[in-house]
Amino acid sequence: MNRRMLSAVAIFFGSMLLFGVQPMVGRTLLPFFGGTSAVWIVCLCAFQVLLLGGYFYAHRLSQGDLSRRLKSHLAILAVAAVWAFCVGGVREGVYGLVAGLPPAAGVLAFLCVVVGLPYVALSANSSLVQSLVSRDGEDVYHLYAVSNVGSLVGLFLYPFVFEPFVAVAVQWRIFGVGLAVYAALLWWLGECGPRSSFSNKRRDAASPLRDAASPLDRASFSHPSSPIPHPSFLWLLLPAVSCAVLNAVTAHLTMDVIAMPLLWCVLLALFLLSYVIGFSAWCVRLLPLWDALALVSAGVLAYAHGRCGSIGFAWHMSGGCGLVLFGCSALHVRLYRARPGSEGLTRYYLFGAVGGAVGGVLTGLVAPLVFTSIVEYPVALILSVLCIVALRDWRRWMVQLAAAAAGVVVLGGLCFRLCDAGDGLESELVRERGFFGTVRVTSQKAKASGMVGEFHEYFHGTTKHGEQFLAPGYGLRPTTYYVPLGGGLPILGHPKYRGGHPMRVGIVGMGAGVTCAYGRTNDVYRCWEISPEVMNVATNPACFTYVSDSKAKVEPVLGDARLALERERREDAPKYDVLQIDAFSGDSVPYHLSTKEAFQLYLDRLESDGFLSVHISNWHMDLRPLVKAVVMEFGVNAVLYLVEPEPGQDACAWCLFVKTPPEGFTLPQGIRLIDLNQVKDWTLPTDERGSLVDLVHLQMPVK
């Protein structure tokens, strides 16, 4: 294998490992931090900062005798390979060290300990190999496209090849072996040496300007009628804006629109593809096309953002994916055109990593602390449009006039949306943003549901998770998904309730606390909620009075429900007559709450005649196969039913599991049963192996 081919293979393989480990780290985090989009946003920020560390490390390595310093790098890779091989067995111990930290800090600390060293060592891959090869006198920037193709392959190999079929501990061992193979490729590349003395002479004779850019590029950056920032400034600005766009669009789509984890990989893959496009020389000629498509995508997003909550998901999805792909491609083409000669290669990539880290940290870590809503989303869109419009070649004024007009329209619409208070904000009681998303409580005077009077609604992102009518006689009336035919059915139908005996009810996912309305004197309702903001809303009588006015003893517990239930099982705490799992509703399905081990835990915490009630209403996942898999795995009895919408109640789907059907229990009229025999067979995933990807569908909810 010649040196040129070997360099491409090394970059491809290293990048495949680098981006294959990202979703693997996310999967490793699941049992400890849950599957919320906030975890992935923090991971993205951490990866961008670690990437900066890797590029700085590569820049330092390339100064001086690179061949000699390469040996030290190979030793570091060997240590990283050994550590990765051992991670599968020590991850619980690592979590024990960070368990007391705030969620964002805990994720960062866990990630840095588990994968920090391997990730930094791999992050040096592209710029380090390019620096090695550039000493042969070649133009090596095309290898950055090879790097991003490898990243794409790694990103999609994981969810479709490794995650469903390989245990997490084994995945880490495979990653360790992969690091060792990569180190061997790098050693081989270092031993090959320059291709020929002629290459070195050609390199010495090369002009920095000739190596830096094509005639088209030089004209764009030097024409006196087209003043633009110095290229080194663009090395910081363009990656910062593109990373801000990625993080902001991800936050908006996965928090405000739909918390579907598959979107994380889709958006990251489009972002990588934008680098492939941007660093392909032929794409420079298509820059007007990328600009036009980017402005169209931004316009779609501006329109969808102005009507968020009343417009189909396809508008948000198409606009967001379009902006990440076309908008970032337009930015990355400009970044490619601003590239220096080979002597500034590592500095160029280092500046890009600094810009990416700044954009990622501002949108992923700073914005959630500063803003009560996802303000960084319209801000990032505005910045991307400004960059595209401001960095156009305005000598072609007739061609650019349409782009300028489109840019002004998009900017005007976004600025209006950013500054506009919007409908109903004057009656907004609460707006909070935390690690687990945005929470809003609104108050209005009337509703087209047949009930007149003041009512409060609770939204997590744009998904409604509860409401309460405050008119006389309606205060403790269950609403939405928790009406007597819905979430209230297992409580009202339990033998202890019908016999007037005290009950213990456990609720995973507190919401607005609507289920507590069924509580009677001497009943105990324990509610687990992972989000402090949600718990504050549910327990605040100014927002909802279900908890404060409940006749039962309500015990709110802040933290992850599975960890709490496991602790109760170890301590042999009293079991529950009804255990309600309400963490699947809306659109997000925490993986660690839907595995074989999780359902075994739920059944262990039930009395022999207890009901396990699971809310499976979902916009974008078909959870019926999950229900059937539980029945097949544990041999329990199950009833899957739908509740039709009526005034005061929303359409919803629930499943009741019971070990032994209680005597006298009958299903009431008004519900529609689903025959599990008509549901496809599916294998229940485990903590170590499995995936929910094949349950995803993009059907819009029926309004």
XYZ file of C-alpha atoms in Angstrom, residues 34-623:
590
model
C -31.434 8.966 31.286
C -32.110 9.425 27.597
C -33.126 13.096 27.454
C -32.020 15.376 24.664
C -30.185 17.537 27.211
C -27.737 14.687 27.821
C -26.897 14.594 24.125
C -26.527 18.396 23.896
C -24.037 18.330 26.773
C -22.242 15.428 25.095
C -21.982 17.441 21.864
C -20.417 20.336 23.782
C -17.984 18.000 25.508
C -17.001 16.357 22.217
C -16.398 19.775 20.638
C -14.178 20.841 23.529
C -12.284 17.531 23.511
C -11.876 17.930 19.748
C -10.235 21.284 20.444
C -7.873 19.515 22.837
C -7.026 16.964 20.154
C -6.340 19.632 17.512
C -4.141 21.602 19.922
C -2.294 18.389 20.713
C -1.786 17.698 16.990
C -0.595 21.273 16.436
C 2.029 20.867 19.157
C 3.099 17.480 17.832
C 3.647 18.879 14.354
C 6.117 21.473 15.600
C 9.638 20.136 15.172
C 10.599 16.526 14.519
C 7.207 14.931 13.945
C 8.654 11.473 13.311
C 10.259 11.420 16.751
C 7.190 12.802 18.524
C 5.009 10.261 16.765
C 6.467 7.537 18.971
C 5.146 9.314 22.073
C 1.755 9.615 20.419
C 1.722 5.882 19.689
C 2.450 5.196 23.370
C -0.518 7.390 24.371
C -2.732 5.516 21.916
C -1.619 2.225 23.480
C -2.608 3.458 26.948
C -5.937 4.711 25.572
C -6.575 1.310 23.964
C -5.986 -0.490 27.273
C -8.257 1.937 29.130
C -11.042 1.586 26.540
C -10.785 -2.187 26.819
C -11.451 -1.878 30.578
C -14.228 0.771 30.534
C -17.052 -1.760 30.244
C -16.222 -3.156 33.663
C -15.569 0.090 35.547
C -18.359 2.391 34.308
C -20.521 1.885 37.416
C -17.563 2.795 39.607
C -16.965 5.932 37.543
C -20.607 6.928 37.961
C -20.255 6.478 41.707
C -17.554 9.160 41.674
C -19.732 11.739 39.880
C -23.195 10.810 41.185
C -23.390 13.781 43.560
C -22.739 16.425 40.909
C -25.437 18.481 39.114
C -26.676 16.687 35.967
C -24.682 18.695 33.384
C -21.501 18.580 35.467
C -22.021 14.869 36.114
C -22.369 14.102 32.396
C -19.242 16.126 31.605
C -17.196 14.494 34.351
C -18.359 10.974 33.481
C -17.669 11.511 29.792
C -14.198 12.965 30.365
C -13.149 10.125 32.658
C -14.570 7.364 30.471
C -13.521 8.545 27.023
C -11.456 11.719 27.488
C -8.013 10.260 26.734
C -9.060 8.065 23.766
C -11.147 10.875 22.280
C -8.391 13.506 22.469
C -5.858 11.059 21.007
C -8.226 10.197 18.137
C -9.172 13.849 17.582
C -5.599 14.515 16.510
C -6.080 11.973 13.707
C -6.971 14.096 10.678
C -4.688 17.083 11.176
C -1.796 14.890 12.363
C -1.919 12.550 9.355
C -2.382 15.476 6.973
C 0.632 17.161 8.541
C 2.671 14.007 7.984
C 1.626 13.690 4.349
C 1.881 17.404 3.559
C 5.626 17.153 4.039
C 5.649 15.219 0.795
C 4.508 18.399 -0.969
C 0.892 17.305 -1.571
C -2.266 19.380 -1.207
C -3.907 17.362 1.561
C -7.078 19.309 2.363
C -9.173 16.804 0.400
C -8.314 14.300 3.138
C -10.568 16.274 5.464
C -13.478 15.130 3.290
C -12.209 11.548 3.652
C -12.174 12.115 7.415
C -15.822 13.163 7.448
C -16.868 10.226 5.261
C -15.253 7.949 7.849
C -17.118 9.840 10.575
C -20.416 9.257 8.767
C -19.733 5.536 8.469
C -18.871 5.266 12.165
C -21.925 7.254 13.186
C -24.339 4.928 11.383
C -22.522 1.652 11.974
C -23.206 1.981 15.676
C -27.042 2.190 15.812
C -27.612 -0.339 13.036
C -24.788 -2.861 13.566
C -23.285 -2.656 17.049
C -26.029 -1.349 19.356
C -28.732 -3.934 18.530
C -26.469 -6.993 18.573
C -23.389 -6.331 20.727
C -23.346 -5.859 24.505
C -22.074 -2.484 25.740
C -19.121 -4.012 27.590
C -18.099 -5.879 24.422
C -18.513 -2.695 22.381
C -15.859 -1.013 24.532
C -13.511 -3.954 24.056
C -13.990 -3.731 20.291
C -13.259 -0.013 20.491
C -10.044 -0.757 22.397
C -8.969 -3.216 19.702
C -9.844 -0.615 17.071
C -7.558 1.896 18.791
C -4.732 -0.633 18.668
C -5.319 -1.210 14.941
C -5.353 2.533 14.325
C -2.066 2.904 16.211
C -0.556 0.210 13.979
C -1.726 2.074 10.847
C -0.199 5.286 12.154
C 3.092 3.531 12.929
C 3.136 2.057 9.416
C 2.496 5.494 7.925
C 5.338 6.986 9.944
C 7.698 4.220 8.854
C 6.916 4.741 5.170
C 8.660 8.124 5.088
C 8.378 10.673 2.239
C 7.581 9.211 -1.140
C 10.574 10.726 -2.900
C 13.085 13.531 -2.846
C 11.263 14.964 -5.879
C 8.188 15.485 -3.669
C 10.230 17.497 -1.192
C 11.693 19.623 -3.985
C 8.195 20.240 -5.327
C 7.066 21.237 -1.864
C 9.965 23.654 -1.460
C 9.217 25.206 -4.841
C 5.514 25.592 -4.104
C 4.239 29.064 -3.466
C 2.113 29.527 -0.332
C -0.494 31.300 -2.428
C -0.581 28.494 -4.952
C -0.893 25.938 -2.160
C -3.485 27.996 -0.355
C -6.223 28.402 -2.894
C -7.353 28.096 -6.450
C -7.503 31.188 -8.709
C -11.244 31.323 -8.047
C -10.614 31.353 -4.292
C -7.847 33.978 -4.481
C -10.100 36.241 -6.539
C -12.882 35.932 -4.018
C -10.684 36.845 -1.087
C -8.505 39.567 -2.627
C -10.676 41.614 -4.957
C -10.733 45.231 -3.716
C -14.468 45.549 -4.324
C -15.218 42.615 -2.075
C -13.825 43.429 1.372
C -14.233 40.585 3.877
C -12.645 39.644 7.201
C -9.117 38.261 7.215
C -9.205 34.499 6.474
C -7.726 33.627 9.888
C -10.736 35.350 11.456
C -12.987 33.187 9.312
C -11.247 30.092 10.669
C -12.835 30.987 14.023
C -16.114 32.553 12.924
C -17.407 30.002 10.426
C -16.945 26.862 12.601
C -18.417 28.740 15.572
C -21.572 29.618 13.633
C -21.920 26.156 12.073
C -21.566 24.398 15.450
C -24.017 26.870 16.979
C -26.491 26.028 14.194
C -26.079 22.288 14.828
C -26.560 22.580 18.595
C -29.403 25.103 18.389
C -31.373 23.186 15.751
C -30.815 19.959 17.726
C -32.047 21.622 20.926
C -35.117 23.061 19.187
C -36.136 19.862 17.398
C -35.473 17.537 20.346
C -36.811 19.771 23.149
C -39.439 22.059 21.626
C -40.770 19.801 18.862
C -40.023 16.109 19.464
C -37.579 14.423 21.830
C -36.708 11.661 19.363
C -33.125 10.475 19.995
C -32.698 9.271 16.412
C -32.698 12.936 15.358
C -29.393 13.413 17.165
C -27.617 11.054 14.800
C -29.473 12.352 11.725
C -28.519 15.978 12.381
C -24.936 15.115 13.294
C -24.650 13.033 10.117
C -25.904 15.958 8.004
C -23.398 18.203 9.741
C -20.576 15.811 8.834
C -21.873 15.616 5.270
C -21.708 19.406 5.094
C -17.981 19.147 5.813
C -17.617 16.540 3.072
C -19.330 18.932 0.662
C -17.461 21.974 1.898
C -14.014 20.422 1.594
C -14.567 18.990 -1.877
C -12.940 21.343 -4.398
C -15.673 20.925 -7.026
C -18.292 22.205 -4.568
C -16.749 25.694 -4.617
C -18.434 26.256 -7.975
C -21.810 25.301 -6.476
C -21.629 27.867 -3.671
C -24.570 29.929 -5.052
C -26.697 26.775 -4.929
C -25.797 26.061 -1.283
C -26.534 29.687 -0.408
C -29.933 29.591 -2.088
C -30.925 26.291 -0.460
C -29.700 27.551 2.922
C -31.832 30.695 2.676
C -34.863 28.648 1.629
C -34.320 26.322 4.633
C -33.953 29.297 6.962
C -37.175 30.718 5.557
C -38.991 27.444 6.217
C -37.681 27.424 9.785
C -38.654 31.061 10.325
C -42.204 30.245 9.190
C -42.383 27.043 11.266
C -40.938 28.770 14.332
C -43.573 31.474 14.109
C -46.268 28.798 14.206
C -44.583 26.345 16.572
C -47.163 24.029 18.093
C -49.699 24.557 15.302
C -47.797 23.249 12.303
C -46.701 19.799 11.212
C -43.420 18.251 12.271
C -42.401 17.927 8.616
C -41.906 21.712 8.385
C -39.574 21.763 11.375
C -37.760 18.615 10.289
C -37.239 19.616 6.655
C -36.187 23.151 7.518
C -33.845 22.050 10.300
C -32.194 19.303 8.288
C -31.938 21.655 5.297
C -30.234 24.390 7.296
C -27.780 21.983 8.939
C -26.887 20.460 5.559
C -27.056 23.398 3.140
C -26.390 26.248 5.565
C -23.378 24.547 7.099
C -22.197 23.493 3.614
C -22.266 27.155 2.550
C -20.243 28.083 5.643
C -17.780 25.221 5.189
C -17.181 26.005 1.504
C -16.110 29.475 2.648
C -13.948 27.890 5.318
C -12.294 25.704 2.672
C -11.658 28.726 0.441
C -9.936 30.476 3.352
C -7.473 27.608 3.912
C -3.763 28.453 4.209
C -0.757 26.726 2.720
C 0.451 23.433 4.164
C 2.738 25.268 6.574
C -0.343 26.605 8.409
C -2.383 23.394 8.283
C -2.451 22.481 11.982
C -2.980 26.111 13.012
C -5.931 26.283 10.602
C -7.567 23.206 12.123
C -6.773 24.428 15.639
C -8.534 27.742 14.987
C -11.505 25.829 13.565
C -11.672 23.674 16.691
C -11.548 26.782 18.908
C -14.437 28.299 16.949
C -16.432 25.070 17.120
C -15.868 24.766 20.861
C -16.930 28.377 21.454
C -20.108 27.962 19.394
C -20.879 24.646 21.067
C -20.323 25.846 24.637
C -22.320 29.054 24.151
C -25.347 27.214 22.753
C -25.074 24.004 24.769
C -23.940 25.121 28.229
C -24.260 28.892 28.574
C -27.630 29.404 26.845
C -29.561 27.001 29.152
C -28.244 28.931 32.152
C -29.040 32.377 30.744
C -32.337 31.938 28.879
C -35.675 30.524 30.007
C -36.463 29.306 26.492
C -34.400 28.141 23.527
C -33.480 31.658 22.397
C -30.203 30.407 20.930
C -32.202 28.784 18.136
C -33.419 31.960 16.369
C -30.115 33.668 17.242
C -28.147 30.903 15.502
C -30.422 31.112 12.460
C -29.916 34.875 12.271
C -26.124 34.503 12.538
C -26.022 31.877 9.786
C -28.085 34.046 7.427
C -25.909 37.072 8.217
C -22.737 35.131 7.432
C -24.122 33.783 4.167
C -25.346 37.193 3.008
C -22.348 39.211 4.261
C -19.719 36.911 2.743
C -21.202 36.807 -0.733
C -19.210 38.089 -3.712
C -21.184 41.281 -4.278
C -19.541 42.078 -7.631
C -22.246 39.891 -9.167
C -24.914 42.278 -7.939
C -27.770 41.107 -10.134
C -27.342 37.501 -9.049
C -27.019 38.515 -5.399
C -30.034 40.807 -5.261
C -32.433 37.905 -4.777
C -30.204 36.427 -2.060
C -30.097 39.769 -0.256
C -33.872 40.136 -0.424
C -34.401 36.600 0.844
C -31.910 37.208 3.624
C -33.667 40.396 4.706
C -37.052 38.638 4.758
C -35.715 35.714 6.791
C -33.860 37.995 9.192
C -36.913 40.203 9.615
C -39.146 37.231 10.341
C -36.738 35.702 12.830
C -36.096 39.002 14.606
C -39.854 39.594 14.843
C -40.365 36.121 16.300
C -37.450 36.596 18.701
C -38.776 39.926 19.988
C -42.495 39.134 19.845
C -44.045 37.955 23.072
C -46.395 35.683 21.169
C -49.988 34.699 21.802
C -50.937 33.910 25.355
C -47.657 34.912 27.041
C -49.478 37.572 29.056
C -51.238 34.687 30.849
C -48.077 32.674 31.325
C -47.620 31.703 34.968
C -44.294 29.871 34.745
C -41.525 29.583 32.199
C -38.424 27.722 33.316
C -35.593 26.006 31.532
C -33.438 23.343 33.097
C -31.250 20.447 32.155
C -34.255 18.353 31.120
C -35.967 20.921 28.895
C -38.330 23.888 29.036
C -41.428 24.026 31.243
C -44.391 26.373 30.758
C -47.640 26.816 32.647
C -50.330 29.007 31.102
C -53.603 30.290 32.474
C -56.659 31.040 30.331
C -60.290 31.822 30.914
C -62.143 29.581 28.515
C -61.695 26.523 26.351
C -63.693 25.014 23.481
C -64.274 21.795 25.405
C -67.641 22.472 26.973
C -66.185 23.555 30.332
C -66.153 27.258 31.154
C -63.810 28.901 33.636
C -60.131 29.410 34.318
C -57.856 26.513 33.507
C -54.101 25.912 33.646
C -52.082 23.944 31.114
C -48.617 22.469 31.585
C -46.266 22.079 28.614
C -42.901 20.348 28.505
C -41.420 21.800 25.318
C -44.460 21.952 23.038
C -46.083 18.766 24.358
C -48.957 19.164 26.798
C -48.541 17.000 29.878
C -51.481 18.075 32.005
C -54.210 20.609 32.667
C -56.561 21.564 35.488
C -59.939 23.310 35.518
C -60.269 25.656 38.478
C -64.006 26.280 38.231
C -65.988 25.256 41.343
C -66.428 21.502 41.444
C -63.706 20.825 38.871
C -60.513 21.377 40.908
C -59.816 17.698 41.636
C -61.417 16.289 38.494
C -58.788 14.267 36.540
C -58.213 15.483 32.990
C -56.262 14.744 29.794
C -54.719 11.240 29.825
C -55.568 10.490 33.461
C -59.356 10.352 33.287
C -61.116 7.343 34.867
C -61.023 5.443 31.570
C -57.319 6.250 31.087
C -54.682 6.483 33.797
C -57.305 6.180 36.523
C -58.567 2.761 35.408
C -56.070 0.579 37.352
C -56.653 2.597 40.528
C -60.449 2.638 40.390
C -60.567 -1.021 39.323
C -58.193 -2.356 41.984
C -59.815 -4.609 44.625
C -58.423 -2.465 47.471
C -60.001 0.676 46.046
C -63.347 -1.042 45.529
C -63.124 -2.501 49.027
C -62.211 0.808 50.681
C -58.747 -0.344 51.788
C -55.641 1.905 51.783
C -53.448 1.685 48.683
C -49.825 2.369 47.781
C -49.475 3.944 44.328
C -46.168 4.679 42.613
C -45.975 7.151 39.721
C -42.927 7.357 37.424
C -43.098 10.807 35.822
C -44.957 13.357 37.935
C -46.235 15.727 35.254
C -48.823 18.068 36.757
C -49.663 15.484 39.447
C -53.111 14.739 37.978
C -53.143 11.096 39.127
C -52.914 12.277 42.762
C -56.542 13.434 42.398
C -57.595 9.801 42.978
C -55.928 9.724 46.392
C -58.017 8.940 49.488
C -57.333 9.274 53.174
C -54.647 6.748 54.259
C -53.485 6.192 50.656
C -49.814 6.774 49.846
C -48.824 8.186 46.445
C -45.104 8.233 45.757
C -44.121 10.271 42.675
C -40.665 10.104 41.079
C -39.605 13.023 38.916
C -36.156 13.598 37.436
C -36.710 17.290 36.555
C -36.655 19.833 39.429
C -38.583 22.303 37.262
C -41.424 19.822 36.698
C -41.596 18.979 40.395
C -41.758 22.676 41.270
C -44.713 23.110 38.918
C -46.597 20.056 40.223
C -46.157 20.995 43.896
C -46.866 24.726 43.485
C -50.551 25.423 44.345
C -50.413 28.583 42.221
C -49.956 26.311 39.184
C -51.765 23.065 40.041
C -53.502 21.870 43.195
C -53.704 18.138 42.468
C -50.825 17.420 44.858
C -51.602 19.990 47.547
C -55.338 19.177 47.656
C -55.020 15.403 47.392
C -56.439 13.502 50.356
C -53.642 10.970 50.084
C -50.159 11.301 51.526
C -48.145 12.427 48.478
C -44.396 11.747 48.561
C -42.543 13.567 45.747
C -39.098 12.052 45.114
C -36.601 13.976 42.996
C -34.295 11.768 40.911
C -34.242 8.928 38.422
C -37.115 6.509 39.100
C -35.239 3.361 38.151
C -32.367 4.078 40.509
C -34.852 4.834 43.296
C -36.838 1.637 42.653
C -33.652 -0.422 42.621
C -32.698 1.077 45.971
C -36.146 0.231 47.361
C -35.800 -3.348 46.115
C -32.440 -3.728 47.857
C -33.922 -2.352 51.088
C -37.040 -4.570 50.790
C -39.322 -1.523 51.058
C -43.139 -1.943 50.930
C -44.455 -2.804 47.476
C -47.085 -1.017 45.399
C -50.652 -1.895 44.514
C -50.462 0.217 41.355
C -47.285 1.303 39.603
C -47.880 3.861 36.834
C -45.101 4.376 34.259
C -45.760 7.738 32.631
C -42.296 8.397 31.193
C -43.083 7.168 27.658
C -45.832 9.632 26.777
C -45.461 12.461 24.279
C -42.464 11.523 22.202
C -39.487 10.559 24.368
C -38.831 6.983 25.470
C -35.999 6.646 28.007
C -34.167 3.500 26.969
C -33.150 2.485 30.495
C -36.827 2.470 31.539
C -37.868 0.132 28.716
C -35.435 -2.800 28.980
C -35.945 -6.320 30.268
C -34.220 -5.432 33.538
C -36.438 -2.360 33.981
C -39.698 -4.316 33.568
C -38.411 -7.032 35.871
C -37.846 -4.281 38.448
C -41.382 -2.931 37.991
C -42.900 -6.372 38.455
C -40.725 -7.031 41.503
C -42.040 -3.856 43.144
C -45.703 -4.871 42.666
C -47.903 -6.782 45.058
C -49.098 -10.131 43.719
C -52.455 -8.621 42.684
C -50.972 -5.267 41.676
C -51.389 -3.425 38.371
C -48.498 -2.174 36.276
C -49.958 0.672 34.187
C -47.872 1.975 31.269
C -48.815 5.079 29.280
C -47.762 4.357 25.691
C -49.320 7.321 23.857
C -46.566 8.465 21.544
C -46.233 10.679 18.524
C -43.324 9.041 16.788
C -42.820 5.589 18.270
C -45.065 2.546 18.030
C -44.780 0.979 21.486
